[in-house]
Amino acid sequence: MENSASYQVKLEVFEGPLDLLLFLIRKKKIDIHDIPMATITKEYLEYLNKKERINLDREAEFLLIAALLIYIKSQMLLPREKPIEDEKDPRQLLVDRLLDYQKIKAASLLLKEKEEKELQKWKRASIPFQSFEKEMDSLEVSLFSLAESFFTLMKRKEKEEAQIIKGKEFSIEEKIQEILAVFEENSFLDFFDYFYEQESFEEALASFFALLELIKSRIVIALQKSHFQPIKVWLRDKAPVKRT
Amino acid sequence: MKERLKEVVESLIFISLEPLSLEKIKGVLTEFPEEDIDQAIKELLESYAADERGIQIIQAAGGYLFSTKSEHDAWIKRLLRVERKNKLSSAAMETLSAIAYHQPITLAEISALRGVDSSQTLKTLLQKKMINIIGRKKSPGNPLIYRTSNKFLTHFGLSDIKDLPTPEEISKILEEEKNFEKEEN
């Protein structure tokens, strides 16, 4: 009953190519130590073909494993002068990787259960302090003063530092994740400190756009008590402003 | 003063935001004999375990820490106006588990284990202080080496890195998955 049409699962649900491979092996009820290379390679490639386009940034790894599968398959097909028993099974490397990965994955599931339990216990350090803070009267910082502060800061920084030559590109998406990650640890993000730590102008610019994007989508809010006071960025629903 | 020792220890644990280790407690209470401190802690733990209280003393990352009981989670969230605490993403979980079992480890090694470039996840884990950089490897490129942190232990309620799920527990999970699929088909 298992035809390829039943694998209508998106590539995104897999943590990576090894995850996909394990999924296929389980579906086919194959022994991991004795993988039929032709079948599994076919399944795997069919899977990739379902994608209309491959996003090379994210999915290059899937192609890498595809190449490895084809390589192993061809190794096994090649006629040999010596009998194969003398050599290592070409699949061994892949099997070892899959077994290692399988263990990590299973362990991460067990850890997830532990996390679930732990999150129900509250420690003093995990109490978000702003809940008890008096609500301060803060002003929302306008876009212009935010931009102005940003460029003033960048100019000041420019004077301090020598030219840094760097090829790295920064994506706004990554920076959004980075900013949101800050809020998991801290209740607010200090605007000046945050941008001061950025290594290059390009990076700071990406971060700034990410911040603007978050403000626009009303996820965060930038506040300051009055002019010339530090600007603090808060998650909108945790910000110390009077709810109206 | 000896009979007061239990109270003193209790206050030290109370005031600590991070798990308070036995060495630290002993380092503070220098005027007391070590056996008395051990005894006081033992009695303190016993009294917390026996009494009907909303808070408990847990052992995490090699130290003692006050925490609420999990049964009261719902009301605490209501008080703090918090929906839920942040869980780690499954990519982060997988990366952490790779690090936990193979530490000390480099980025390249983590990515090889997972079959996925893990630099972004690693950055997030560093920011969350779940892992630490402990140095550089003496190999080409001198890559950074990572280890799980004490915060990692506390986050998962582990007292020590030895408390990680054992190989037996892991194979049990894998067996269960296999059996589940058999029944399914």
Coordinates of C-alpha atoms in Angstrom, one line a residue:
Chain A
M1 CA 0.0 0.0 0.0
E2 CA 2.9 2.3 0.4
N3 CA 3.3 4.4 -2.6
S4 CA 5.2 7.6 -3.0
A5 CA 2.0 9.6 -2.9
S6 CA 1.7 8.9 0.8
Y7 CA 4.7 11.0 1.6
Q8 CA 3.0 14.3 1.3
V9 CA 5.0 15.8 4.1
K10 CA 6.9 18.9 3.7
L11 CA 10.7 19.0 3.7
E12 CA 10.5 21.7 6.4
V13 CA 9.2 19.4 9.0
F14 CA 12.5 17.5 9.1
E15 CA 15.3 18.8 11.1
G16 CA 17.7 17.8 8.3
P17 CA 18.5 15.1 5.7
L18 CA 19.3 12.5 8.3
D19 CA 15.9 13.0 9.9
L20 CA 14.3 12.5 6.5
L21 CA 16.4 9.4 5.8
L22 CA 15.4 7.9 9.2
F23 CA 11.8 8.6 8.4
L24 CA 12.0 6.8 5.1
I25 CA 13.8 3.9 6.7
R26 CA 11.1 3.6 9.3
K27 CA 8.3 3.9 6.8
K28 CA 9.8 1.1 4.7
K29 CA 10.4 -1.0 7.8
I30 CA 14.0 -1.4 6.7
D31 CA 16.8 -2.7 9.0
I32 CA 19.1 0.2 9.5
H33 CA 22.1 -2.1 9.4
D34 CA 21.1 -3.4 6.0
I35 CA 19.8 -0.6 3.9
P36 CA 18.8 -1.5 0.3
M37 CA 20.5 1.4 -1.3
A38 CA 18.6 1.4 -4.6
T39 CA 15.2 1.6 -2.9
I40 CA 16.1 4.2 -0.3
T41 CA 18.0 6.4 -2.8
K42 CA 15.0 6.4 -5.1
E43 CA 12.6 7.3 -2.2
Y44 CA 14.9 10.0 -1.0
L45 CA 15.3 11.6 -4.5
E46 CA 11.5 11.4 -5.2
Y47 CA 11.1 13.3 -2.0
L48 CA 13.5 16.0 -3.1
N49 CA 11.8 16.2 -6.5
K50 CA 8.5 17.0 -4.8
K51 CA 10.1 20.4 -4.0
E52 CA 9.6 22.7 -6.9
R53 CA 12.6 24.7 -6.0
I54 CA 15.5 23.9 -3.7
N55 CA 16.5 26.7 -1.4
L56 CA 20.2 26.3 -1.5
D57 CA 20.7 28.1 1.8
R58 CA 18.6 25.8 3.7
E59 CA 18.5 22.7 1.7
A60 CA 22.0 22.2 0.4
E61 CA 22.5 19.6 3.1
F62 CA 19.7 17.5 1.6
L63 CA 21.5 17.5 -1.7
L64 CA 24.8 16.6 0.0
I65 CA 23.2 13.5 1.5
A66 CA 21.5 12.7 -1.9
A67 CA 25.0 12.8 -3.5
L68 CA 26.3 10.5 -0.7
L69 CA 23.4 8.0 -1.3
I70 CA 24.1 7.9 -5.0
Y71 CA 27.8 7.5 -4.4
I72 CA 27.3 4.5 -2.1
K73 CA 24.8 3.0 -4.5
S74 CA 27.3 3.2 -7.3
Q75 CA 30.1 1.8 -5.1
M76 CA 27.9 -1.2 -4.5
L77 CA 27.1 -1.7 -8.2
L78 CA 30.6 -1.5 -9.5
P79 CA 32.1 -4.9 -10.4
R80 CA 35.1 -5.7 -8.3
E81 CA 38.1 -7.8 -8.7
K82 CA 38.3 -8.7 -5.1
P83 CA 35.3 -10.1 -3.3
I84 CA 33.5 -7.4 -1.3
E85 CA 34.1 -9.1 2.1
D86 CA 37.6 -7.9 2.1
E87 CA 36.5 -4.4 2.1
K88 CA 34.4 -2.3 4.3
D89 CA 30.8 -2.1 3.4
P90 CA 30.4 1.3 1.7
R91 CA 27.2 1.8 3.6
Q92 CA 29.0 1.6 7.0
L93 CA 29.8 5.3 7.2
L94 CA 26.2 6.2 6.5
V95 CA 24.9 3.6 9.0
D96 CA 27.2 4.9 11.7
R97 CA 26.0 8.5 11.1
L98 CA 22.4 7.4 11.2
L99 CA 22.8 5.5 14.4
D100 CA 24.5 8.5 16.0
Y101 CA 21.9 10.8 14.8
Q102 CA 19.1 8.5 16.0
K103 CA 20.5 8.5 19.5
I104 CA 20.8 12.3 19.6
K105 CA 17.2 12.6 18.4
A106 CA 15.9 10.1 20.9
A107 CA 17.8 11.8 23.7
S108 CA 16.4 15.2 22.7
L109 CA 12.9 13.8 23.0
L110 CA 13.7 12.6 26.5
L111 CA 15.2 16.0 27.4
K112 CA 12.1 17.7 26.0
E113 CA 10.0 15.7 28.5
K114 CA 12.3 16.9 31.3
E115 CA 12.1 20.5 30.1
E116 CA 8.3 20.2 30.1
K117 CA 8.4 19.1 33.8
E118 CA 10.9 21.7 34.8
L119 CA 9.1 24.6 33.2
Q120 CA 6.2 24.0 35.6
K121 CA 8.5 24.7 38.5
W122 CA 9.2 28.4 39.1
K123 CA 12.4 29.5 40.6
R124 CA 13.1 33.0 41.9
A125 CA 15.4 33.7 38.9
S126 CA 12.6 32.9 36.4
I127 CA 10.1 35.4 37.7
P128 CA 9.8 38.2 35.2
F129 CA 10.5 41.2 37.4
Q130 CA 8.5 43.8 35.5
S131 CA 5.3 42.2 36.7
F132 CA 6.0 43.7 40.1
E133 CA 7.6 46.9 38.9
K134 CA 5.5 50.1 39.1
E135 CA 4.1 51.0 35.8
M136 CA 6.3 53.8 34.6
D137 CA 5.2 56.6 32.3
S138 CA 7.2 56.0 29.3
L139 CA 6.9 57.5 25.9
E140 CA 6.9 55.5 22.8
V141 CA 9.9 56.5 20.7
S142 CA 9.0 57.8 17.3
L143 CA 10.5 56.3 14.3
F144 CA 12.5 59.4 13.5
S145 CA 14.2 59.7 16.9
L146 CA 14.9 56.0 16.7
A147 CA 16.6 56.4 13.3
E148 CA 18.4 59.5 14.5
S149 CA 19.8 57.7 17.6
F150 CA 20.9 54.8 15.4
F151 CA 22.9 57.0 13.0
T152 CA 24.4 59.1 15.8
L153 CA 25.5 55.9 17.4
M154 CA 26.9 54.5 14.2
K155 CA 28.9 57.7 13.5
R156 CA 30.3 57.6 17.0
K157 CA 31.4 54.0 16.5
E158 CA 32.8 54.7 13.1
K159 CA 35.3 57.1 14.6
E160 CA 36.5 54.5 17.1
E161 CA 37.1 51.6 14.9
A162 CA 39.4 50.7 12.1
Q163 CA 38.0 49.4 8.9
I164 CA 36.9 45.8 9.3
I165 CA 36.9 43.7 6.2
K166 CA 34.3 41.1 6.4
G167 CA 32.5 39.0 3.9
K168 CA 29.7 37.8 6.1
E169 CA 26.2 38.8 5.1
F170 CA 23.5 39.3 7.6
S171 CA 19.9 38.5 7.0
I172 CA 17.2 40.5 8.7
E173 CA 15.3 37.3 9.4
E174 CA 18.3 36.0 11.4
K175 CA 18.5 39.3 13.3
I176 CA 14.8 39.1 14.1
Q177 CA 15.4 35.7 15.7
E178 CA 18.4 37.1 17.5
I179 CA 16.5 40.1 19.0
L180 CA 13.6 37.8 20.0
A181 CA 16.1 35.5 21.7
V182 CA 17.2 38.4 23.9
F183 CA 13.7 38.7 25.3
E184 CA 13.8 35.1 26.5
E185 CA 16.6 36.1 28.8
N186 CA 15.9 39.8 29.5
S187 CA 12.8 41.8 29.9
F188 CA 14.1 44.5 27.7
L189 CA 16.8 45.3 25.2
D190 CA 18.9 48.4 25.7
F191 CA 19.0 50.1 22.3
F192 CA 22.4 51.7 22.7
D193 CA 24.1 48.6 24.1
Y194 CA 22.7 46.4 21.6
F195 CA 23.8 48.4 18.6
Y196 CA 27.1 49.2 20.1
E197 CA 28.0 45.5 20.2
Q198 CA 27.4 45.0 16.5
E199 CA 30.6 44.3 14.8
S200 CA 30.1 46.1 11.5
F201 CA 27.9 48.7 10.0
E202 CA 26.3 46.1 7.8
E203 CA 25.4 44.0 10.8
A204 CA 24.0 47.0 12.7
L205 CA 22.0 48.0 9.7
A206 CA 20.5 44.5 9.4
S207 CA 19.7 44.6 13.1
F208 CA 18.1 48.0 12.8
F209 CA 15.9 46.9 10.0
A210 CA 15.0 43.8 12.0
L211 CA 14.0 46.0 14.9
L212 CA 11.9 48.2 12.7
E213 CA 10.2 45.2 11.3
L214 CA 9.4 44.0 14.8
I215 CA 8.0 47.4 15.8
K216 CA 5.9 47.5 12.6
S217 CA 4.4 44.1 13.3
R218 CA 3.6 45.4 16.8
I219 CA 5.7 42.7 18.5
V220 CA 8.0 45.0 20.3
I221 CA 7.8 48.6 21.4
A222 CA 10.6 51.1 21.9
L223 CA 10.2 53.3 25.0
Q224 CA 12.1 56.0 26.8
K225 CA 11.2 57.9 30.0
S226 CA 11.9 61.3 28.4
H227 CA 14.2 62.7 25.9
F228 CA 17.9 61.9 26.3
Q229 CA 17.0 58.9 28.5
P230 CA 18.1 55.5 27.5
I231 CA 15.8 53.8 24.9
K232 CA 14.6 50.4 25.9
V233 CA 12.9 48.0 23.6
W234 CA 10.3 45.8 25.2
L235 CA 8.0 43.0 24.0
R236 CA 4.7 44.9 23.5
D237 CA 2.6 42.7 25.8
K238 CA 5.2 43.0 28.6
A239 CA 6.0 46.7 28.2
P240 CA 5.7 48.9 31.3
V241 CA 3.0 51.2 29.9
K242 CA -0.5 51.8 31.1
R243 CA -2.8 49.6 29.3
T244 CA -5.4 51.7 27.5
Chain B
M1 CA 24.3 28.2 67.4
K2 CA 24.3 24.7 66.1
E3 CA 20.6 24.3 66.3
R4 CA 20.2 27.5 64.3
L5 CA 22.3 26.1 61.5
K6 CA 19.4 24.7 59.6
E7 CA 17.8 28.1 59.5
V8 CA 21.0 29.8 58.3
V9 CA 21.4 27.3 55.5
E10 CA 17.7 27.8 54.5
S11 CA 18.2 31.5 54.2
L12 CA 21.3 31.1 52.1
I13 CA 19.5 28.9 49.6
F14 CA 16.6 31.3 49.6
I15 CA 18.7 34.2 48.7
S16 CA 20.4 32.5 45.8
L17 CA 19.1 32.9 42.3
E18 CA 21.2 30.1 41.0
P19 CA 21.7 26.6 42.5
L20 CA 23.8 27.0 45.7
S21 CA 26.5 24.4 45.9
L22 CA 27.6 22.6 49.1
E23 CA 31.1 24.0 48.7
K24 CA 29.7 27.5 48.6
I25 CA 27.6 27.0 51.7
K26 CA 30.6 25.6 53.5
G27 CA 32.7 28.4 52.2
V28 CA 30.4 30.9 53.9
L29 CA 29.8 29.0 57.1
T30 CA 33.4 28.7 58.0
E31 CA 32.8 28.7 61.7
F32 CA 30.8 25.5 61.6
P33 CA 32.2 21.9 61.4
E34 CA 31.5 20.4 58.0
E35 CA 29.5 17.4 59.5
D36 CA 27.2 19.8 61.2
I37 CA 26.5 21.6 57.9
D38 CA 25.9 18.3 56.1
Q39 CA 23.5 17.3 58.9
A40 CA 21.7 20.6 58.8
I41 CA 21.1 20.3 55.0
K42 CA 19.9 16.8 55.4
E43 CA 17.4 17.9 58.1
L44 CA 16.3 20.9 56.0
L45 CA 15.6 18.7 53.0
E46 CA 13.7 16.2 55.1
S47 CA 11.6 18.9 56.6
Y48 CA 10.7 20.4 53.2
A49 CA 9.9 17.0 51.9
A50 CA 7.6 16.2 54.9
D51 CA 5.8 19.5 55.4
E52 CA 2.9 20.6 53.3
R53 CA 4.4 23.5 51.5
G54 CA 4.1 25.2 48.2
I55 CA 7.8 25.5 47.7
Q56 CA 10.4 22.8 47.7
I57 CA 14.2 22.6 47.6
I58 CA 15.4 21.0 44.4
Q59 CA 18.9 19.8 43.5
A60 CA 20.0 21.1 40.2
A61 CA 23.4 21.7 38.6
G62 CA 25.1 20.4 41.7
G63 CA 23.4 22.8 44.1
Y64 CA 20.3 23.5 46.0
L65 CA 17.5 25.8 44.9
F66 CA 14.1 26.8 45.9
S67 CA 11.3 26.2 43.5
T68 CA 7.6 26.1 43.5
K69 CA 5.8 22.8 43.0
S70 CA 4.8 21.9 39.5
E71 CA 1.1 21.5 40.6
H72 CA 0.8 25.2 41.1
D73 CA 2.0 26.2 37.7
A74 CA -1.4 27.4 36.5
W75 CA -2.0 29.9 39.3
I76 CA 1.5 31.3 39.2
K77 CA 1.1 32.0 35.5
R78 CA -2.1 33.8 36.3
L79 CA -0.4 35.9 38.9
L80 CA 2.5 36.8 36.7
R81 CA 0.3 37.3 33.6
V82 CA 2.5 34.9 31.6
E83 CA 1.1 32.6 29.0
R84 CA 3.8 30.1 29.1
K85 CA 7.5 30.0 29.6
N86 CA 9.7 29.7 26.5
K87 CA 10.6 26.3 25.4
L88 CA 13.5 25.5 23.2
S89 CA 12.9 24.9 19.6
S90 CA 13.4 21.3 18.3
A91 CA 16.5 22.4 16.4
A92 CA 17.9 23.8 19.6
M93 CA 16.9 20.6 21.5
E94 CA 18.7 18.5 18.9
T95 CA 21.8 20.6 18.9
L96 CA 21.9 20.7 22.7
S97 CA 21.6 16.9 22.9
A98 CA 24.4 16.5 20.3
I99 CA 26.6 18.8 22.5
A100 CA 25.6 17.2 25.8
Y101 CA 26.5 13.7 24.6
H102 CA 29.6 14.6 22.6
Q103 CA 31.2 17.4 24.5
P104 CA 33.7 19.0 24.3
I105 CA 32.7 19.6 20.6
T106 CA 33.2 22.0 17.8
L107 CA 30.6 23.6 15.4
A108 CA 31.8 21.4 12.5
E109 CA 31.4 18.3 14.6
I110 CA 27.9 19.3 15.7
S111 CA 26.9 20.1 12.1
A112 CA 28.3 16.7 11.0
L113 CA 26.3 14.8 13.6
R114 CA 23.1 16.6 12.8
G115 CA 23.7 16.7 9.0
V116 CA 22.7 20.3 9.2
D117 CA 24.6 23.6 9.5
S118 CA 24.1 24.5 13.2
S119 CA 25.8 27.9 13.4
Q120 CA 22.6 29.8 13.9
T121 CA 21.2 27.5 16.5
L122 CA 24.6 27.5 18.3
K123 CA 24.5 31.3 18.5
T124 CA 21.0 31.2 20.0
L125 CA 22.1 28.6 22.6
L126 CA 25.1 30.8 23.5
Q127 CA 22.8 33.8 24.0
K128 CA 20.5 31.7 26.2
K129 CA 23.6 30.7 28.1
M130 CA 22.8 27.0 27.6
I131 CA 26.3 26.4 26.4
N132 CA 29.7 27.9 27.0
I133 CA 32.8 28.3 24.9
I134 CA 35.6 26.6 26.7
G135 CA 38.5 27.2 24.4
R136 CA 39.9 26.4 21.0
K137 CA 40.8 23.1 19.6
K138 CA 44.4 22.5 18.6
S139 CA 43.6 21.5 15.0
P140 CA 43.6 23.4 11.7
G141 CA 41.6 26.6 12.0
N142 CA 41.6 26.4 15.8
P143 CA 37.8 26.1 16.0
L144 CA 36.0 27.0 19.2
I145 CA 35.0 24.2 21.5
Y146 CA 31.7 24.1 23.3
R147 CA 30.3 22.6 26.4
T148 CA 26.9 22.6 28.1
S149 CA 26.6 25.1 31.0
N150 CA 25.2 24.9 34.5
K151 CA 22.1 26.7 33.2
F152 CA 21.6 23.8 30.9
L153 CA 21.5 21.4 33.9
T154 CA 19.1 23.7 35.8
H155 CA 16.8 24.1 32.7
F156 CA 16.4 20.4 32.4
G157 CA 16.4 19.6 36.1
L158 CA 19.6 17.7 36.0
S159 CA 21.7 17.6 39.1
D160 CA 24.8 16.6 37.2
I161 CA 25.8 15.9 33.6
K162 CA 25.7 12.2 34.5
D163 CA 22.0 12.5 35.0
L164 CA 21.4 12.8 31.2
P165 CA 19.2 10.1 29.7
T166 CA 21.2 6.9 29.8
P167 CA 22.0 4.7 26.7
E168 CA 19.4 2.2 28.1
E169 CA 16.7 4.9 28.3
I170 CA 17.6 5.9 24.7
S171 CA 17.4 2.4 23.3
K172 CA 14.1 1.9 25.1
I173 CA 12.7 4.9 23.3
L174 CA 13.9 3.6 20.0
E175 CA 12.4 0.2 20.7
E176 CA 9.1 1.7 21.6
E177 CA 9.1 3.7 18.4
K178 CA 9.7 0.5 16.4
N179 CA 7.0 -1.4 18.2
F180 CA 4.6 1.5 17.7
E181 CA 5.1 1.4 14.0
K182 CA 4.5 -2.4 13.9
E183 CA 1.2 -2.0 15.6
E184 CA 0.3 0.9 13.4
N185 CA 0.7 -1.2 10.3

